[in-house]
Coordinates of C-alpha atoms and ligand atoms in Angstrom, one line a residue:
X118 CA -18.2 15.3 -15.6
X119 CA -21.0 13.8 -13.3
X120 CA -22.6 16.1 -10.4
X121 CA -21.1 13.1 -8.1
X122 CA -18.2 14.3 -5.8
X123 CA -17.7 10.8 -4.4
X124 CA -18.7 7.7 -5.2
X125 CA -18.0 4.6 -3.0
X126 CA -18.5 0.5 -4.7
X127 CA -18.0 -2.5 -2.5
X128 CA -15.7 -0.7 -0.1
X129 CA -14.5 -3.6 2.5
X130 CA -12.2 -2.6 5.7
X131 CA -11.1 -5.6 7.6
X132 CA -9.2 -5.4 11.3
X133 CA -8.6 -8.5 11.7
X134 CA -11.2 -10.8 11.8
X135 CA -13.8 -8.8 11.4
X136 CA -14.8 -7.3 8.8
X137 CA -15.4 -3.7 9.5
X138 CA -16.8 -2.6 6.5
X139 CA -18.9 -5.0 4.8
X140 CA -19.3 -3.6 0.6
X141 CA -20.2 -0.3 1.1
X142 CA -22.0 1.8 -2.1
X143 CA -22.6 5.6 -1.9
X144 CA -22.5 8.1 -3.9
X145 CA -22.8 11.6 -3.2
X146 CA -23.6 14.8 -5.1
X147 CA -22.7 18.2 -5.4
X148 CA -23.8 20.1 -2.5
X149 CA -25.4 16.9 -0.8
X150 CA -25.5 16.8 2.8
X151 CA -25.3 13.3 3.9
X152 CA -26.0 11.8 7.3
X153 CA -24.0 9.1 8.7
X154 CA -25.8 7.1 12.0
X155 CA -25.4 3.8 13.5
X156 CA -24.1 2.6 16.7
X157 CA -20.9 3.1 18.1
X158 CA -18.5 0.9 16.5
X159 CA -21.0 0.2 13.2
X160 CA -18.2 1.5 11.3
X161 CA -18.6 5.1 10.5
X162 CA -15.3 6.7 11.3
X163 CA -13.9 3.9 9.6
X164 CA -15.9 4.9 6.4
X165 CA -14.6 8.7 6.9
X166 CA -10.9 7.6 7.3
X167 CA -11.2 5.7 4.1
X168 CA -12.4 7.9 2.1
X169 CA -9.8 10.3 3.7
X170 CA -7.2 7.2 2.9
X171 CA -6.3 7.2 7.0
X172 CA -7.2 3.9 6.5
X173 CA -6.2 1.7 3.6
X174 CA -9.0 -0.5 2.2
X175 CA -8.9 -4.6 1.3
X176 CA -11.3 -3.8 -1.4
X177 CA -13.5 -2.4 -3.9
X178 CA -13.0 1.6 -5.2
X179 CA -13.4 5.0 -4.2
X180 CA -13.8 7.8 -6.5
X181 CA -13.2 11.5 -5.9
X182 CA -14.5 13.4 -8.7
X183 CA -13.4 11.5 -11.6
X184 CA -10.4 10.2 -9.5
X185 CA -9.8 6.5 -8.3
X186 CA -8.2 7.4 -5.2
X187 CA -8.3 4.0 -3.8
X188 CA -5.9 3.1 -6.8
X189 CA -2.6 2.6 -4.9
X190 CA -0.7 4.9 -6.9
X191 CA -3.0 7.8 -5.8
X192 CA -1.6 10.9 -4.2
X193 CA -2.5 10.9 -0.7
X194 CA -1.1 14.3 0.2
X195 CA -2.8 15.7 -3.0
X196 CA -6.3 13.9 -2.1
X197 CA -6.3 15.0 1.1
X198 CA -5.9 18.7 0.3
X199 CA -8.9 18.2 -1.6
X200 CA -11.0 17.0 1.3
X201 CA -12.1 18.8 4.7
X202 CA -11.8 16.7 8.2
X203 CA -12.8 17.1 11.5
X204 CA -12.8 14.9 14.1
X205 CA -14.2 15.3 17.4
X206 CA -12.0 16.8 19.3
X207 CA -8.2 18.1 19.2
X208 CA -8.6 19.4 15.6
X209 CA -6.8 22.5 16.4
X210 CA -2.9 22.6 16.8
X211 CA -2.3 23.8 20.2
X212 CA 1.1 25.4 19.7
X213 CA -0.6 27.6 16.6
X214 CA -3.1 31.3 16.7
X215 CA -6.5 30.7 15.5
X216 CA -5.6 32.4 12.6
X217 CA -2.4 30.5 11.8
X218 CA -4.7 27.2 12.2
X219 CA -7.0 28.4 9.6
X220 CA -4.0 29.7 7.2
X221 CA -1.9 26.8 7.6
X222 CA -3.1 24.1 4.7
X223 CA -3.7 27.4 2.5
X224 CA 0.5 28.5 2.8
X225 CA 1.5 24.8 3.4
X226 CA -0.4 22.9 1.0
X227 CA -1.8 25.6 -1.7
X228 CA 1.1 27.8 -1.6
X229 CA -1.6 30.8 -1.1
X230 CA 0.5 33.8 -0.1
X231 CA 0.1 35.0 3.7
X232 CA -1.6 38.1 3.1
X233 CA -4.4 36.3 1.0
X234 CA -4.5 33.3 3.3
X235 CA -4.7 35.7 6.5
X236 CA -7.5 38.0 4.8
X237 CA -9.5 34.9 4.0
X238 CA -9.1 33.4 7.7
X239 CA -10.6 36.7 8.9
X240 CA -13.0 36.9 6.5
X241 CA -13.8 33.9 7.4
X242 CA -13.3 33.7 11.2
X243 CA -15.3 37.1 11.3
X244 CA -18.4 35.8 9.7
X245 CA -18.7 33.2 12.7
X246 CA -18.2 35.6 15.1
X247 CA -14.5 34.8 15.9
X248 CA -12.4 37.9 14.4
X249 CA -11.5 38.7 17.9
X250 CA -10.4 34.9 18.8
X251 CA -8.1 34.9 15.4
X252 CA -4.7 35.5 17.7
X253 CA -5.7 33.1 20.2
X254 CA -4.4 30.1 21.2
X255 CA -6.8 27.4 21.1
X256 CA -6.4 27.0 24.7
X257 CA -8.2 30.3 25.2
X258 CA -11.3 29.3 23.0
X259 CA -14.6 27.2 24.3
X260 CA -15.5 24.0 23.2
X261 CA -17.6 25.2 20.5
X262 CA -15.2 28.0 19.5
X263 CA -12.4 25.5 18.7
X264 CA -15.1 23.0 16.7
X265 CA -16.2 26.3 14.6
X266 CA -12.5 27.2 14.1
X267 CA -11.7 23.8 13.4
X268 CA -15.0 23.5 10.8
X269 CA -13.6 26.6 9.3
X270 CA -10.3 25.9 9.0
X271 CA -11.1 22.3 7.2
X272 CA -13.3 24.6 4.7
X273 CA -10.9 27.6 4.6
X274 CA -9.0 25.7 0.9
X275 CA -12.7 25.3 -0.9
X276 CA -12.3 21.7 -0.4
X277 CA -14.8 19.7 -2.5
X278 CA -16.0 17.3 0.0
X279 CA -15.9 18.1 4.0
X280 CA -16.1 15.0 6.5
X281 CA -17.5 15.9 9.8
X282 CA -17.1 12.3 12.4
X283 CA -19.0 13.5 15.8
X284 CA -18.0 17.1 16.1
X285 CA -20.7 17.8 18.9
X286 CA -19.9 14.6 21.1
X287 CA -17.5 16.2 23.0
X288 CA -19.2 19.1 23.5
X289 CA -21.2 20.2 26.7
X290 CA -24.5 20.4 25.5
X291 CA -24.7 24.4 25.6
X292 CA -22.2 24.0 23.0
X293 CA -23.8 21.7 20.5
X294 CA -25.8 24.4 19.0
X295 CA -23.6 26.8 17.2
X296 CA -21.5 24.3 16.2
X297 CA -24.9 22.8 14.3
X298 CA -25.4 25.9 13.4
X299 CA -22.2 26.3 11.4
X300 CA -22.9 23.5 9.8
X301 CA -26.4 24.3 8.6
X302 CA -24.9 27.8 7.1
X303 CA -21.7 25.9 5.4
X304 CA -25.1 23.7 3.8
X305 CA -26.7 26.4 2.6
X306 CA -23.7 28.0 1.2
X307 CA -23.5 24.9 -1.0
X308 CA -21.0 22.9 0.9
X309 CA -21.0 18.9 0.4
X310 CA -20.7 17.4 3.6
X311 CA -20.9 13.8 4.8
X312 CA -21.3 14.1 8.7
X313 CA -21.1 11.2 11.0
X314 CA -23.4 12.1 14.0
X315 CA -25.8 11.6 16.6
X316 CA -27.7 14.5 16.6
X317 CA -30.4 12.7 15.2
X318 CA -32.6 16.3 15.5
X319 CA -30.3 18.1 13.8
X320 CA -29.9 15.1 10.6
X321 CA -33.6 15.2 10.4
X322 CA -33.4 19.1 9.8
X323 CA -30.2 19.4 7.7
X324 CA -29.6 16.6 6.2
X325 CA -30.6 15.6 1.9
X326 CA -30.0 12.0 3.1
X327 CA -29.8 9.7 5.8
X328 CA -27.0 6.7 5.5
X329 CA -27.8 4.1 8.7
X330 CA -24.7 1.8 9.2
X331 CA -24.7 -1.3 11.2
X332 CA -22.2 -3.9 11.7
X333 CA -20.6 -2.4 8.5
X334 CA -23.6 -2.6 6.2
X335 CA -25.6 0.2 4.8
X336 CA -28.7 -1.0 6.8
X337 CA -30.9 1.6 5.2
X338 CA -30.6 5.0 3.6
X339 CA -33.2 7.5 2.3
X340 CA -34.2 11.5 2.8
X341 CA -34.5 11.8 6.5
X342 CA -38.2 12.1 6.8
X343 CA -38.7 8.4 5.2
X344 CA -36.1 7.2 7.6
X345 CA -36.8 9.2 10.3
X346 CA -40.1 9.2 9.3
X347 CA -41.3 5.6 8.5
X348 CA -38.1 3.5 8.3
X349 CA -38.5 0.2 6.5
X350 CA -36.3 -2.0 8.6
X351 CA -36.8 -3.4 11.6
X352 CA -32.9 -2.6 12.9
X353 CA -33.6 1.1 11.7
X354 CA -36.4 1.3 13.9
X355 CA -34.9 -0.5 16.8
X356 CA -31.5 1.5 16.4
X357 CA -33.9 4.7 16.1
X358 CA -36.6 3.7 19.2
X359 CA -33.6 3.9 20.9
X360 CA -32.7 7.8 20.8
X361 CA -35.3 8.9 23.5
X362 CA -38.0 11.3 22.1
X363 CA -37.9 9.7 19.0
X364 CA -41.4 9.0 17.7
X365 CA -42.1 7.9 14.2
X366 CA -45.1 10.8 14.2
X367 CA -42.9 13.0 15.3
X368 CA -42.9 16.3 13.1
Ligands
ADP276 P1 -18.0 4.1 14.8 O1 -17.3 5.3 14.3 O2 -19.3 3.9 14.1 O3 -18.2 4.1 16.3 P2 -15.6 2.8 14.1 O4 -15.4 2.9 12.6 O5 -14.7 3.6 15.0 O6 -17.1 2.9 14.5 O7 -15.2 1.3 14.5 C1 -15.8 0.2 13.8 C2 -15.2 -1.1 14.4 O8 -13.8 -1.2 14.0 C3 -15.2 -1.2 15.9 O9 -15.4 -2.5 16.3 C4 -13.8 -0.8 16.2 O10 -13.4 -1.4 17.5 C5 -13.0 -1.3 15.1 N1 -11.7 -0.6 14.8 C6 -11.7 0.7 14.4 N2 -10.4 1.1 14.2 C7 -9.6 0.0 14.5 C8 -8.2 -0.2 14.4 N3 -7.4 0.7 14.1 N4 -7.8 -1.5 14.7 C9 -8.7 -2.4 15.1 N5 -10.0 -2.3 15.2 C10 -10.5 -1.1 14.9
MG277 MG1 -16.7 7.1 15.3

């Protein structure tokens, strides 16, 4: 078996007229964290929601593993157990504890019994500081407390491939950082992670690779200090003189 988790050839997504996603190829590896930029409306959740079949593509093939999931007769239930989402916001269920967030997929999906699943939550949910939170309601949490128990409940099955679309955007900016911070721990635990974001700080940092997507097309893609660093096209460089601060010397 190859070290790839995911591999993505000639994707297409169409609303339409247009064409959404324009032939996308990207593979990622074990334990690769991949960073998704580009414009609002360049296509990136669109990419995430394929790959998490939300949204059916009009061609070309994805491959989990060794799995064509784009193949029609793929289990969607079954991929998606295998995969970690969150979104950007309302991630948690409202009507559900912390804890019974974090267990659900595990009893639901995985048939893991309620003890195990509930020792595992707090395991977990301890480790980022929220063993206290775990009979919460959602409600009762911060911004950045739900995104951490969200991140942890998407993560809380071993899933072999976690998508993350924006999960700071929503977030007062206090809140960005622990939430970041999360995510650079679930990275060096091993995690492969394909995160859509803005945080173009935190990319640089984190990230094994940078994917830039405009109007649907891979514009550019490389490890973060070449396209952070010295990007090679001109729309890189335009998209990226755009985030204020941003320097091409910068360190
Ligand atoms: P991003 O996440 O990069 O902001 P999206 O993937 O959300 O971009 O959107 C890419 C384009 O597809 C946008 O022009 C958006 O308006 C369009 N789009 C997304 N979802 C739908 C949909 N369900 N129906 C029609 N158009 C859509
Ligand atoms: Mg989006």
């Amino acid at each position: 078996m190859s070290a790839a988790v995911l591999r993505l050839a000639g994707v297409r997504k169409r609303f339409g007229e247009t064409e959404v996603l324009q032939g996308i190829d990207l593979t990622v590896d074990r334990h690769e964290v991949v960073a998704l930029i580009g414009a609002s409306g360049s296509g990136k959740s669109t990419l995430l929601r394929a790959i998490n079949l939300l949204e059916p593509i009009d061609d070309g093939q994805i491959h989990l593993g060794d799995e064509d999931i784009s193949d029609p007769r793929a289990d969607a239930d079954a991929v998606r157990a295998r995969i970690g989402v969150v979104f950007q916001h309302y991630n948690l269920f409202p009507h559900l504890s912390v804890l019974d967030n974090v267990t659900l997929a595990a009893r639901r999906v995985h048939h893991v019994p309620r003890r195990e699943a509930e020792q595992r939550a707090r395991d977990l949910l301890d480790g980022i500081g929220l063993g206290d939170k775990a009979k919460e309601f959602p409600d009762r949490l911060s911004g950045g407390q739900q995104q951490r128990a969200a991140i942890v409940r998407a993560i809380a099955t071993d899933p072999e491939l976690l998508l993350l679309d924006e999960v700071t955007s929503a977030l007062d900016p206090e809140l960005v950082g622990e939430v970041l911070e999360l995510v650079r721990q679930l990275k060096a635990g091993g995690t492969t992670i394909i995160m859509a974001t803005h945080e173009m700080a935190f990319a640089r940092d984190v990230a094994d690779r940078v994917v830039f997507l405009d109007h649907g097309v891979i514009a550019e893609a490389g490890p973060p200090a070449q396209l952070f660093g010295a990007p090679q096209q001109q729309r890189t460089k335009e998209f990226l003189a755009r985030f204020s601060g941003w320097t091409p010397s910068a360190p």
